[in-house]
Amino acid sequence: KIADYYNPLSTPHVFVANKTGDVLYSGAIDSCKLSCGDEKIKKYLEDALNEIQRSQVVTVKYGKVLGCRIRRS
């Protein structure tokens, strides 16, 4: 039922919600596809959680999901 409510697009697709169910962040864990090498990785989930912990507004609310598509019936 939770997956039906949030409707993830791919795996992994993470959601961070507040106590009332409002989504504060949705999307990828980070910007790394499979092998990132030396490229700069954006840590979407970690950054969002750190901002929430500091009582700040989440600046990046969505990170492009890079996993395998979820097929739903």
PDB file of C-alpha atoms in Angstrom:
ATOM      1  CA  LYS A   1       0.000   0.000   0.000  1.00  0.00           C
ATOM      2  CA  ILE A   2       2.868   2.375   0.698  1.00  0.00           C
ATOM      3  CA  ALA A   3       4.298   1.807  -2.781  1.00  0.00           C
ATOM      4  CA  ASP A   4       0.870   2.489  -4.267  1.00  0.00           C
ATOM      5  CA  TYR A   5       0.680   5.759  -2.321  1.00  0.00           C
ATOM      6  CA  TYR A   6       4.140   7.088  -3.260  1.00  0.00           C
ATOM      7  CA  ASN A   7       4.278   5.473  -6.734  1.00  0.00           C
ATOM      8  CA  PRO A   8       8.034   4.879  -7.140  1.00  0.00           C
ATOM      9  CA  LEU A   9       9.311   4.982 -10.728  1.00  0.00           C
ATOM     10  CA  SER A  10      12.432   2.841 -10.465  1.00  0.00           C
ATOM     11  CA  THR A  11      14.484   0.927  -7.970  1.00  0.00           C
ATOM     12  CA  PRO A  12      15.988   2.379  -5.914  1.00  0.00           C
ATOM     13  CA  HIS A  13      13.631   5.331  -5.562  1.00  0.00           C
ATOM     14  CA  VAL A  14      13.636   6.849  -2.088  1.00  0.00           C
ATOM     15  CA  PHE A  15      11.101   9.060  -0.393  1.00  0.00           C
ATOM     16  CA  VAL A  16      11.574  11.225   2.683  1.00  0.00           C
ATOM     17  CA  ALA A  17       8.315  12.311   4.262  1.00  0.00           C
ATOM     18  CA  ASN A  18       7.447  14.281   7.356  1.00  0.00           C
ATOM     19  CA  LYS A  19       5.075  13.122  10.103  1.00  0.00           C
ATOM     20  CA  THR A  20       2.019  14.172   8.108  1.00  0.00           C
ATOM     21  CA  GLY A  21       3.114  12.315   4.970  1.00  0.00           C
ATOM     22  CA  ASP A  22       4.253  15.319   2.942  1.00  0.00           C
ATOM     23  CA  VAL A  23       7.165  14.306   0.701  1.00  0.00           C
ATOM     24  CA  LEU A  24      10.208  16.460   1.435  1.00  0.00           C
ATOM     25  CA  TYR A  25      12.537  14.613  -0.958  1.00  0.00           C
ATOM     26  CA  SER A  26      11.932  12.051  -3.682  1.00  0.00           C
ATOM     27  CA  GLY A  27      14.312  10.399  -6.094  1.00  0.00           C
ATOM     28  CA  ALA A  28      17.766   8.897  -6.309  1.00  0.00           C
ATOM     29  CA  ILE A  29      20.073   8.261  -3.369  1.00  0.00           C
ATOM     30  CA  ASP A  30      22.879  10.029  -5.253  1.00  0.00           C
ATOM     31  CA  SER A  31      23.958  10.968  -8.775  1.00  0.00           C
ATOM     32  CA  CYS A  32      26.146   7.878  -9.308  1.00  0.00           C
ATOM     33  CA  LYS A  33      24.934   5.467 -11.979  1.00  0.00           C
ATOM     34  CA  LEU A  34      26.965   2.237 -11.742  1.00  0.00           C
ATOM     35  CA  SER A  35      30.604   3.203 -11.654  1.00  0.00           C
ATOM     36  CA  CYS A  36      31.334   6.809 -10.770  1.00  0.00           C
ATOM     37  CA  GLY A  37      35.099   6.866 -10.897  1.00  0.00           C
ATOM     38  CA  ASP A  38      36.413  10.362 -10.254  1.00  0.00           C
ATOM     39  CA  GLU A  39      33.241  12.270 -11.109  1.00  0.00           C
ATOM     40  CA  LYS A  40      31.749  14.434  -8.388  1.00  0.00           C
ATOM     41  CA  ILE A  41      28.841  12.597  -6.787  1.00  0.00           C
ATOM     42  CA  LYS A  42      25.836  14.599  -5.605  1.00  0.00           C
ATOM     43  CA  LYS A  43      24.499  12.980  -2.418  1.00  0.00           C
ATOM     44  CA  TYR A  44      20.824  13.895  -2.746  1.00  0.00           C
ATOM     45  CA  LEU A  45      19.431  11.767   0.086  1.00  0.00           C
ATOM     46  CA  GLU A  46      22.240  12.535   2.548  1.00  0.00           C
ATOM     47  CA  ASP A  47      21.989  16.251   1.838  1.00  0.00           C
ATOM     48  CA  ALA A  48      18.190  16.236   2.285  1.00  0.00           C
ATOM     49  CA  LEU A  49      18.413  14.355   5.590  1.00  0.00           C
ATOM     50  CA  ASN A  50      21.122  16.706   6.872  1.00  0.00           C
ATOM     51  CA  GLU A  51      19.001  19.750   5.991  1.00  0.00           C
ATOM     52  CA  ILE A  52      15.962  18.254   7.729  1.00  0.00           C
ATOM     53  CA  GLN A  53      18.035  17.443  10.817  1.00  0.00           C
ATOM     54  CA  ARG A  54      19.172  21.093  10.928  1.00  0.00           C
ATOM     55  CA  SER A  55      15.513  22.240  10.559  1.00  0.00           C
ATOM     56  CA  GLN A  56      16.257  23.731   7.156  1.00  0.00           C
ATOM     57  CA  VAL A  57      14.181  23.597   3.985  1.00  0.00           C
ATOM     58  CA  VAL A  58      15.281  20.798   1.649  1.00  0.00           C
ATOM     59  CA  THR A  59      16.961  22.598  -1.256  1.00  0.00           C
ATOM     60  CA  VAL A  60      16.937  19.687  -3.732  1.00  0.00           C
ATOM     61  CA  LYS A  61      13.471  18.154  -3.600  1.00  0.00           C
ATOM     62  CA  TYR A  62      13.965  15.666  -6.449  1.00  0.00           C
ATOM     63  CA  GLY A  63      16.950  13.682  -7.709  1.00  0.00           C
ATOM     64  CA  LYS A  64      16.654  11.929 -11.068  1.00  0.00           C
ATOM     65  CA  VAL A  65      16.053   8.209 -10.472  1.00  0.00           C
ATOM     66  CA  LEU A  66      18.655   6.074 -12.252  1.00  0.00           C
ATOM     67  CA  GLY A  67      17.576   2.480 -11.510  1.00  0.00           C
ATOM     68  CA  CYS A  68      15.526  -0.193 -13.218  1.00  0.00           C
ATOM     69  CA  ARG A  69      11.977   0.824 -14.067  1.00  0.00           C
ATOM     70  CA  ILE A  70       9.218  -0.572 -11.851  1.00  0.00           C
ATOM     71  CA  ARG A  71       6.284  -2.021 -13.766  1.00  0.00           C
ATOM     72  CA  ARG A  72       3.010  -1.761 -11.944  1.00  0.00           C
ATOM     73  CA  SER A  73      -0.280  -3.385 -12.800  1.00  0.00           C
TER      74      SER A  73
END
